[in-house]
CSV table of C-alpha atoms in Angstrom, one decimal:
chain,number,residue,atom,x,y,z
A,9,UNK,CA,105.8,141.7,110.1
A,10,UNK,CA,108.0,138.1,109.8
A,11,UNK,CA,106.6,135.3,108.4
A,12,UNK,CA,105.5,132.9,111.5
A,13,UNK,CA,105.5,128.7,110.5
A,14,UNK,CA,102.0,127.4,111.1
A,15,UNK,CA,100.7,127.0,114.8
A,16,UNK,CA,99.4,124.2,116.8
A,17,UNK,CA,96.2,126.0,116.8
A,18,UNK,CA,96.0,126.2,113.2
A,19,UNK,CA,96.8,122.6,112.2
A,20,UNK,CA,94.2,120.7,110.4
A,21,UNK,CA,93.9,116.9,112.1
A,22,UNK,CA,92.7,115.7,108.5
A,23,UNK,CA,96.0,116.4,106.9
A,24,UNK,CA,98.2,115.0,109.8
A,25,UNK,CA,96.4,111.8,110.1
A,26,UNK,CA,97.3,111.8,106.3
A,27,UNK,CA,100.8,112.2,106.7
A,28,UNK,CA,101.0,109.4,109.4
A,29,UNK,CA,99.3,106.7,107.2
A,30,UNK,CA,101.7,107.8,104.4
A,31,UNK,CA,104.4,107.4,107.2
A,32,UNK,CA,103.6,103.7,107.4
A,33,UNK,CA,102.9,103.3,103.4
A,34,UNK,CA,106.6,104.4,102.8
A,35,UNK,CA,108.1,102.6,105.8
A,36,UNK,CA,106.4,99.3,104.0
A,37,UNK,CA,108.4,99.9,101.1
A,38,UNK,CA,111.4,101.0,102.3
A,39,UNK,CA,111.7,98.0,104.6
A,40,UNK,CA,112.6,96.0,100.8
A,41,UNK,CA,115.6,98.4,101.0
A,42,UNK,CA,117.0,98.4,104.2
A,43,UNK,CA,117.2,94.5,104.1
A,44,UNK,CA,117.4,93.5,100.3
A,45,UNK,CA,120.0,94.7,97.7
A,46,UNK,CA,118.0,97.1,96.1
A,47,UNK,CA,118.6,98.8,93.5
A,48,UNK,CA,120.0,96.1,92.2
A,49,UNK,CA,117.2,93.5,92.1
A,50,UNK,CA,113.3,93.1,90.5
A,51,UNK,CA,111.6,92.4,93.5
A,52,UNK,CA,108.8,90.5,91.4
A,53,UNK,CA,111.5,87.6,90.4
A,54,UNK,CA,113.3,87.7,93.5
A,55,UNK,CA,111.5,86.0,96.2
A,56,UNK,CA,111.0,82.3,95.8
A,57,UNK,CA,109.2,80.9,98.5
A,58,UNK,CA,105.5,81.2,98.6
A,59,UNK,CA,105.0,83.1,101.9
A,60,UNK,CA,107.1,85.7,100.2
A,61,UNK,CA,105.4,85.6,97.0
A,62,UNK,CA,102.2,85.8,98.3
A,63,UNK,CA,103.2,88.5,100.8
A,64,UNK,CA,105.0,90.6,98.4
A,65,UNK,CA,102.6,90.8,95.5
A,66,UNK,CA,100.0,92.0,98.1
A,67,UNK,CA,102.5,94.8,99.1
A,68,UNK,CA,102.8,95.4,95.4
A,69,UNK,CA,99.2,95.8,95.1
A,70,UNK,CA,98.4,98.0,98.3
A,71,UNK,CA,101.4,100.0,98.8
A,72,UNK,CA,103.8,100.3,96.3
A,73,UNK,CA,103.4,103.2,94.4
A,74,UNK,CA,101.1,104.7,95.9
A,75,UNK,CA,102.8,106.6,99.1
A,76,UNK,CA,105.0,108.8,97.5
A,77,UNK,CA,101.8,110.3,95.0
A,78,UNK,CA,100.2,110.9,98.4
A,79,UNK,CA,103.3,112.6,100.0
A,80,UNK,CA,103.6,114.7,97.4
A,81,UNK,CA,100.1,115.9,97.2
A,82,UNK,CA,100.4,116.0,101.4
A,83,UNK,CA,103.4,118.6,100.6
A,84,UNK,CA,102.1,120.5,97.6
A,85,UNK,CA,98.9,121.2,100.0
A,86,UNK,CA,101.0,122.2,102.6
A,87,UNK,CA,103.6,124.8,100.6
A,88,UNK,CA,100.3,126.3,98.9
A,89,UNK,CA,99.1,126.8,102.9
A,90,UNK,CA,102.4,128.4,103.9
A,91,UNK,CA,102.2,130.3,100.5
A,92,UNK,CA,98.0,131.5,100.8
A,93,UNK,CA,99.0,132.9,104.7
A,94,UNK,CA,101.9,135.0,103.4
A,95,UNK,CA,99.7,136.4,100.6
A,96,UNK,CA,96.6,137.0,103.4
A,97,UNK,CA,99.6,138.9,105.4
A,98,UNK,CA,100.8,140.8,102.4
A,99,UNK,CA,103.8,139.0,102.8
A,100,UNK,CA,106.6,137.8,100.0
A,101,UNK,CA,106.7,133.9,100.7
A,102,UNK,CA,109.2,133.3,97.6
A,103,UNK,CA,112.3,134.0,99.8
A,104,UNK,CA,111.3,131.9,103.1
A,105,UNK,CA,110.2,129.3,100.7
A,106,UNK,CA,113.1,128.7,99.1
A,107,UNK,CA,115.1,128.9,102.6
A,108,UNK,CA,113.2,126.2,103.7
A,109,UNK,CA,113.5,124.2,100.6
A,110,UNK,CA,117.4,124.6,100.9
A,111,UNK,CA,117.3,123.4,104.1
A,112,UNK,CA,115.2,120.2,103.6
A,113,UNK,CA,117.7,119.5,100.5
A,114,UNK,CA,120.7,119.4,103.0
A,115,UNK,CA,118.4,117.5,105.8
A,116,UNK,CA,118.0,115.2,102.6
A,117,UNK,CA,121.9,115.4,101.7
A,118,UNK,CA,122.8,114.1,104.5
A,119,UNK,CA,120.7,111.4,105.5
A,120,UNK,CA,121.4,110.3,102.1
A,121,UNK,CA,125.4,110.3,102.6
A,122,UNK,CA,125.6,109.1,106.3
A,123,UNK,CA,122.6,106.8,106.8
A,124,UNK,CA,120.8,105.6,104.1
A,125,UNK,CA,121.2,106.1,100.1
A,126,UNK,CA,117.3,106.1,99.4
A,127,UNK,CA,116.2,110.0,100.8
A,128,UNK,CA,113.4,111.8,98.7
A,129,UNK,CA,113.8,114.8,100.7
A,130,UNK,CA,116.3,116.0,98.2
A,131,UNK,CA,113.8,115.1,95.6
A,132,UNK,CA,111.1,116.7,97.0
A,133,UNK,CA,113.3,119.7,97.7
A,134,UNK,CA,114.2,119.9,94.1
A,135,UNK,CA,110.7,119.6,93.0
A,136,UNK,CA,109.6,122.0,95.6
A,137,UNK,CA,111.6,124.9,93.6
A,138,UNK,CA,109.1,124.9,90.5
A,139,UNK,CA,106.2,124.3,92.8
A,140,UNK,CA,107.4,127.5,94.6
A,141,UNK,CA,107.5,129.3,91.0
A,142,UNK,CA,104.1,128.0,90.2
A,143,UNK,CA,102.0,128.8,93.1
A,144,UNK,CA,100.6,131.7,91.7
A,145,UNK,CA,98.7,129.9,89.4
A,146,UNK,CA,94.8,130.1,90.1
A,147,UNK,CA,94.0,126.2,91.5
A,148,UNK,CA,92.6,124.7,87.9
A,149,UNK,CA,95.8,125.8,86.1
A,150,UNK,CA,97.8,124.4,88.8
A,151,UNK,CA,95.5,120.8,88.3
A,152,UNK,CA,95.6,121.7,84.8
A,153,UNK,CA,99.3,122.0,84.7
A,154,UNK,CA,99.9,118.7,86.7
A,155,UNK,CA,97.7,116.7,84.6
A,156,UNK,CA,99.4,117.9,81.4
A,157,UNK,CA,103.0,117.5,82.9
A,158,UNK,CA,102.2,113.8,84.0
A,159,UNK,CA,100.3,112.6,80.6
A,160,UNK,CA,102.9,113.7,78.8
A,161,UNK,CA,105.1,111.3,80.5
A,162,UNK,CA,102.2,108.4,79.7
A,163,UNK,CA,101.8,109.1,76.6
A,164,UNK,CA,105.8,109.2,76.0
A,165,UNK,CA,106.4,105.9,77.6
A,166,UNK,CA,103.5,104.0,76.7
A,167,UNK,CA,104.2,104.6,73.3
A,168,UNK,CA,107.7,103.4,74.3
A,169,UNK,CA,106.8,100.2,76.6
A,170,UNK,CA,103.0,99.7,74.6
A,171,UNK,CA,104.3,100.1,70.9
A,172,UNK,CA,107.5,98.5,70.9
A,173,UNK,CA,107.3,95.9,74.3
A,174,UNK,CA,103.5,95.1,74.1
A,175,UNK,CA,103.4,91.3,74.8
A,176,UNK,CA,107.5,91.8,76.2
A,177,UNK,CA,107.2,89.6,79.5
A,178,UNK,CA,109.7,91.5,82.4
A,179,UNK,CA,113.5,91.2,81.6
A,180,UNK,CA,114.6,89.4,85.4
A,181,UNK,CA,117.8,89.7,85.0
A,182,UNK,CA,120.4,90.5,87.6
A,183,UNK,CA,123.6,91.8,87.7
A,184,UNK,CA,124.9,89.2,90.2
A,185,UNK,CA,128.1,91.6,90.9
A,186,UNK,CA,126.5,94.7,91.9
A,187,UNK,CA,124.0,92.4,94.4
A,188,UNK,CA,126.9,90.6,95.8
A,189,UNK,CA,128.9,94.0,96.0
A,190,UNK,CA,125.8,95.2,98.4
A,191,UNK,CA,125.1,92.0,100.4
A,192,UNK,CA,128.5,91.9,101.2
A,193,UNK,CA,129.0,95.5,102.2
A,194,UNK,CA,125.7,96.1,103.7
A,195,UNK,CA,125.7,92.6,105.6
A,196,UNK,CA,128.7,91.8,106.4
A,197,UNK,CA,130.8,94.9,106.0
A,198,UNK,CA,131.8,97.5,108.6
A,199,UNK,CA,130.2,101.1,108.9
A,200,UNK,CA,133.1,102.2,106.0
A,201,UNK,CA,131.9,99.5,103.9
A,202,UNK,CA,128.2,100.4,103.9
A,203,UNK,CA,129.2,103.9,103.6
A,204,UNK,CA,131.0,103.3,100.5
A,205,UNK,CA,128.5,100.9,99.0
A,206,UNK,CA,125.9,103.6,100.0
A,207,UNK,CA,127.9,106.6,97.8
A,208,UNK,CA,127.5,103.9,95.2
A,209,UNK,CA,123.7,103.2,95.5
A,210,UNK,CA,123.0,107.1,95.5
A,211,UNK,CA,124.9,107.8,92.2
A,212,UNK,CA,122.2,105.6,90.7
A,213,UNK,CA,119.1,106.6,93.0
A,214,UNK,CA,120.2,110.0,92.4
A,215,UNK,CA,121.4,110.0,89.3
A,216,UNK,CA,120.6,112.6,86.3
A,217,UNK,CA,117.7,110.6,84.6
A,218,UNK,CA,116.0,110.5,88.2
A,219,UNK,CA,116.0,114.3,88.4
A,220,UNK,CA,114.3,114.5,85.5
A,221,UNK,CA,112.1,112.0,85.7
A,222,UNK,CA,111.1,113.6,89.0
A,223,UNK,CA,109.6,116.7,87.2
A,224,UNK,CA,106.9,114.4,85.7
A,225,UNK,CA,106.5,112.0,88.4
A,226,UNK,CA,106.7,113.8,91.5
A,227,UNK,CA,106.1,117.5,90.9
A,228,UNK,CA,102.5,116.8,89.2
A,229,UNK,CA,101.3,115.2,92.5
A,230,UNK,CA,102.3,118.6,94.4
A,231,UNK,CA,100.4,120.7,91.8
A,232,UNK,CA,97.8,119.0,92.4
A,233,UNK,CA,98.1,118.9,96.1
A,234,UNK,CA,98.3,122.7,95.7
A,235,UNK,CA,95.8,123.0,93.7
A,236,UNK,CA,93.5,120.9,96.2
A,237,UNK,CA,94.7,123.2,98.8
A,238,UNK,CA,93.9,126.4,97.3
A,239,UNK,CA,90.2,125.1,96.4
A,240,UNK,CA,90.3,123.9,100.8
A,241,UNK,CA,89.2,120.6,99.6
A,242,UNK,CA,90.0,119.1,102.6
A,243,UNK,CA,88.9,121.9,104.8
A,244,UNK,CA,85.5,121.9,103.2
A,245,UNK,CA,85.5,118.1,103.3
A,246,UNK,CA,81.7,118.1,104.6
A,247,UNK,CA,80.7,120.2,102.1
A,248,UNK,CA,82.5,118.2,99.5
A,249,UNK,CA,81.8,114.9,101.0
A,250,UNK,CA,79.6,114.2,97.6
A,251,UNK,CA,83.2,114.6,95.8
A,252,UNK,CA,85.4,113.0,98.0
A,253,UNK,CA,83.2,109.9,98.0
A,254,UNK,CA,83.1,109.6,93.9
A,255,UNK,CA,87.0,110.3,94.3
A,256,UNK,CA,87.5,107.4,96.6
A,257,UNK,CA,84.9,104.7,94.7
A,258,UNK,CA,86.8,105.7,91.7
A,259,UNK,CA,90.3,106.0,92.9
A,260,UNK,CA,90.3,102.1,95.2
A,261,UNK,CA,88.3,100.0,92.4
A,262,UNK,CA,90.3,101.3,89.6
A,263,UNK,CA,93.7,101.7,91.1
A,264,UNK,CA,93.3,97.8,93.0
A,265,UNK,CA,92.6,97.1,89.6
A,266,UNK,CA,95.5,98.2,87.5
A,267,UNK,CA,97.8,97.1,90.1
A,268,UNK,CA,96.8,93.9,90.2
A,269,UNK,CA,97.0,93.3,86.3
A,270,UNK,CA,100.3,92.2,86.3
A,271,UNK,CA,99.5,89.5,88.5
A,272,UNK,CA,96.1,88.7,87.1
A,273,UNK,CA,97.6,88.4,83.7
A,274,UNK,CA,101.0,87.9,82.0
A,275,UNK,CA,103.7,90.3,83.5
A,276,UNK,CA,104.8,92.5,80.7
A,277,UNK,CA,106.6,95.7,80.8
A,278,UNK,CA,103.3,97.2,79.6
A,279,UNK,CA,101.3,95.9,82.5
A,280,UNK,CA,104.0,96.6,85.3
A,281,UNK,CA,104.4,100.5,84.0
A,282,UNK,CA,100.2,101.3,84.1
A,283,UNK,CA,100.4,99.1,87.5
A,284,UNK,CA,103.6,101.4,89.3
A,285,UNK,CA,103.0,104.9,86.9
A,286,UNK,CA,98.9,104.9,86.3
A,287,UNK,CA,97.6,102.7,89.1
A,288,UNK,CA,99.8,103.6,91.8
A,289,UNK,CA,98.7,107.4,92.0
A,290,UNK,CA,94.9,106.4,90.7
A,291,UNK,CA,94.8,104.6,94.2
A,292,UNK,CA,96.7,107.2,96.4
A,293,UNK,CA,93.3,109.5,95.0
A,294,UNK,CA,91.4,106.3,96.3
A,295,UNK,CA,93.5,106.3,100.0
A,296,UNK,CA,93.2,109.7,100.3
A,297,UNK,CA,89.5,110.2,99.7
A,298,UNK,CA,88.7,107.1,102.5
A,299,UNK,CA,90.7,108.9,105.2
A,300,UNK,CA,89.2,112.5,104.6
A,301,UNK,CA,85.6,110.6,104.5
A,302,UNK,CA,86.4,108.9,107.8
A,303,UNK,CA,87.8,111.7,109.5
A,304,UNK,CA,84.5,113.1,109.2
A,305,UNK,CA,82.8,111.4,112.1
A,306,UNK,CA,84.0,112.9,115.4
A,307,UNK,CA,85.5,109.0,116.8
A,308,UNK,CA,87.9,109.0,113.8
A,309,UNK,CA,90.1,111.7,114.3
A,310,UNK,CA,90.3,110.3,117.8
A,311,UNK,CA,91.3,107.1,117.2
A,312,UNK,CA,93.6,107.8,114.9
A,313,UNK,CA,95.6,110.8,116.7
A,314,UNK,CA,98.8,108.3,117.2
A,315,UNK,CA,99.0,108.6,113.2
A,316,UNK,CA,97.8,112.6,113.6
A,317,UNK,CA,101.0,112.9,116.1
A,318,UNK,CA,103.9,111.2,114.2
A,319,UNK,CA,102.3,113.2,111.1
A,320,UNK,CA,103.0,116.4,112.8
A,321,UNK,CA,106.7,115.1,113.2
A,322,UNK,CA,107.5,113.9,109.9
A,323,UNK,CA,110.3,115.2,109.0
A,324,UNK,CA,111.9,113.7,112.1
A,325,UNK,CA,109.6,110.3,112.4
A,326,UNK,CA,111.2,109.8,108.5
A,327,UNK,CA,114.7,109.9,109.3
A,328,UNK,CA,114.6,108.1,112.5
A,329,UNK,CA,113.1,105.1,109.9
A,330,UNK,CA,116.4,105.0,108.2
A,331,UNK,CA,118.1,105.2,111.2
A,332,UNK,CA,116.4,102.4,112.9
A,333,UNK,CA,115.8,100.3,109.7
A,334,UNK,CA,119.8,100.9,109.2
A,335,UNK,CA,120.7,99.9,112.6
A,336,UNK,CA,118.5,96.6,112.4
A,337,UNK,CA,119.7,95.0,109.3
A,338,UNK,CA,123.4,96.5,108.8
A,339,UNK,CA,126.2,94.7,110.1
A,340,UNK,CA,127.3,97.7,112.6
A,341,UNK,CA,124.0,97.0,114.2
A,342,UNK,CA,122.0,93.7,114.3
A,343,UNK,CA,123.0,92.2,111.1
A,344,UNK,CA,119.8,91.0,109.6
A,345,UNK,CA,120.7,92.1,106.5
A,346,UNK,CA,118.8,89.5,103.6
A,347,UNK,CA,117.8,87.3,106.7
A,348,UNK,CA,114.2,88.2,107.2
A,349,UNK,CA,111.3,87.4,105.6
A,350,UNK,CA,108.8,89.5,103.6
A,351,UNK,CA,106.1,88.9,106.5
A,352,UNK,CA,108.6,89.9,109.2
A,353,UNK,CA,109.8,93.1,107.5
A,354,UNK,CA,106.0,94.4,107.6
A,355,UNK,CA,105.8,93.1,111.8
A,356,UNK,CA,109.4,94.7,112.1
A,357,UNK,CA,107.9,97.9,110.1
A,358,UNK,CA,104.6,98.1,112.0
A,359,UNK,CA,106.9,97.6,115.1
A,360,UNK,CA,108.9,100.9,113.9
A,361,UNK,CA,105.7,103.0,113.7
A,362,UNK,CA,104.2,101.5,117.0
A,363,UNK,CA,107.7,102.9,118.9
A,364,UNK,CA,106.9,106.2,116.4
A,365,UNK,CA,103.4,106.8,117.9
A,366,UNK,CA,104.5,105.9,121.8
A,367,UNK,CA,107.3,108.8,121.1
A,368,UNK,CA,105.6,111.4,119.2
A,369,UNK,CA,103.6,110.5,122.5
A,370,UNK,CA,106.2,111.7,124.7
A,371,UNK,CA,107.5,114.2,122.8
A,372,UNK,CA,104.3,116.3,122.0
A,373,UNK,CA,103.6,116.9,125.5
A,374,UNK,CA,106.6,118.5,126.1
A,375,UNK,CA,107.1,120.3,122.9
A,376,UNK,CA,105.5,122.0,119.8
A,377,UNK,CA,107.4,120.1,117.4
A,378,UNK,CA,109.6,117.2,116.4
A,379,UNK,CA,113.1,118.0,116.7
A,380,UNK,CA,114.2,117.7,113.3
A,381,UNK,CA,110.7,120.3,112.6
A,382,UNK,CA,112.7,123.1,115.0
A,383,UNK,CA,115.8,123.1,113.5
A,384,UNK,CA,114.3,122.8,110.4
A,385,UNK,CA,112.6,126.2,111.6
A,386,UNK,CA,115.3,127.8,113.3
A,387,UNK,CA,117.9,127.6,110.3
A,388,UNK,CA,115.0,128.8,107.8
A,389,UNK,CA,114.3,131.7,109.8
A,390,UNK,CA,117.8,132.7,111.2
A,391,UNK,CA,118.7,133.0,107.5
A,392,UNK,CA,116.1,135.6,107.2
A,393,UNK,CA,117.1,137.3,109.8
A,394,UNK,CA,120.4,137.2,109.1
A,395,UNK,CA,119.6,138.3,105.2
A,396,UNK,CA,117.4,140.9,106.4
């Protein structure tokens, strides 16, 4: 019997709502990309006005960080599904998985090289390959395994930024070269001159110490994600709903907390790495827990099918972002490249996932799946076929 991708029927609204809202969490952030010259800035220095200031920190404190710990765990809980059917089937997942791993990593390769340098779906690809190797793992060694993987990163580097940078305030410096290199390309150039600039902005989003530093920021989040899934947490939500409601009291009032100590107090490189490293993923817990509680009253999942829709296309609702975000603020589109406030990227951004919802509209009535989602399918299991 061939392995069959998850049904329409079998889709859990719980975990699609949760992929929409982390659809909108990463389109917040991203927006700083598509319009600023990142990486070559410290978006805490850079805005001067106090709109922007005001507006910023508040994205700092409520999204940053936070969205792509939720992802992960979103796609750890998901591969451990895929993973937990093959094995009910007496099926070998390994194979299929890694199909479909290689084929998000050249969906990723190629957003990255012909639309916009900041992908993580090669990242998550990447990451994806030990998950795939670890999913045998009863659930607590999985959590286990995350938990030890990601403190030993904390204890490294706050040894290194606590020990050595305690009262250190944030080096602002810029490299005025590299951000004049991307304004210039990126707002005034042509599609050539963004491409370029763009190779150059992914040898440094993509570069060796990020692959690494993946391993113990973003592959503990799937463990755990897998590990959640295996134990149905979110299936068994009314069961758990004891657990999920310590997990969310913990996870908002300690997480708002740590992110919001650089701001409270001096801004050291201390306080910014337990606000983006520690905090961040301590509040994507806190998110998480508030949607599944919520999506346990029959309205909910109701009112917030728009979010359940574009989370069943998000492989496709991601890249058209770029494509979109790309097309408004590069100079082969609209040209508002560095033009736009930090209040108007969130209106432009909440615009983008308004458009999102009316399409994922449109488009599930007609089909299954987002069209991204089919090929996705098609190439995984025509290599299958084809290998078989």
């Amino acid at each position: 019997m061939n392995l069959k991708p998850t049904m329409l029927q079998e889709r859990i609204a719980t975990l699609d709502i949760l992929r929409g809202m982390s659809l909108l969490g990463i389109l917040l952030v991203n927006m700083y990309a598509f319009y600023l010259p990142m990486p070559h800035i410290d978006l805490g220095s850079w805005f001067t006005t106090p709109s922007d200031i005001v507006w910023q920190q508040n994205l700092d404190i409520y999204v940053q960080s936070s969205f792509y710990p939720l992802f992960s765990m979103l796609f750890g809980y998901g591969l451990a599904m895929q993973w937990q059917k093959a094995q009910s089937r007496e099926q070998n997942f390994y194979g299929t998985g890694l199909r479909r791993l290689s084929v998000l990593f050249m969906f990723g390769l190629a957003h990255a090289v012909l639309i916009w340098w900041g992908d993580i779906l090669m990242m998550y690809a990447f990451c994806g390959v030990f998950l795939l190797l670890l999913l045998r793992l009863q659930p607590i060694w999985l959590l286990l395994t995350g938990i030890i993987i990601n403190g030993l990163m904390h204890v490294f580097m706050l040894f290194v930024v606590g020990y050595i940078s305690f009262n250190t305030e944030v080096d602002t410096y810029l490299n005025i070269i590299d951000v004049e290199k991307a304004i210039t390309a990126y707002g005034t150039g042509s599609w050539v001159d963004a491409f370029l600039q763009r190779l150059s902005d992914l040898s440094v989003q993509a570069g060796i110490g990020m692959w690494i530093a993946s391993l113990f920021m973003v592959l503990p989040f799937m463990l755990m994600g897998a590990a959640a899934s295996k134990w149905h947490l979110v299936e068994r939500a009314k069961e758990l709903k004891w657990l999920w409601l310590a997990l969310t009291i913990v996870g908002l009032a300690a997480g708002i907390f740590l992110k919001s100590t650089p701001i409270l107090y001096s801004r050291t490189y201390l306080l910014d790495y337990i606000k983006v490293y520690i905090g961040g993923p301590i509040l994507s817990i806190g998110y998480i827990g508030l949607i599944v509680l919520l999506c346990l009253l029959p309205v909910v999942p109701k009112l917030l099918s728009p979010f359940a829709k574009i989370g069943r296309m998000s492989l496709t609702m991601y890249i058209v972002q770029s494509i979109i975000g790309t097309c408004i603020f590069y100079q082969y589109g609209l040209g508002w490249y560095g033009k736009v406030s930090v209040a108007t990227g969130v209106l432009i951004a909440l615009g983008i996932i308004v458009a999102q919802m009316i399409l994922a509209e449109i488009w599930l009535t007609k089909w299954k799946q987002g069209p991204f989602e089919a090929l996705w399918r098609k190439l995984t299991y025509k290599a299958k076929t084809e290998s078989s």
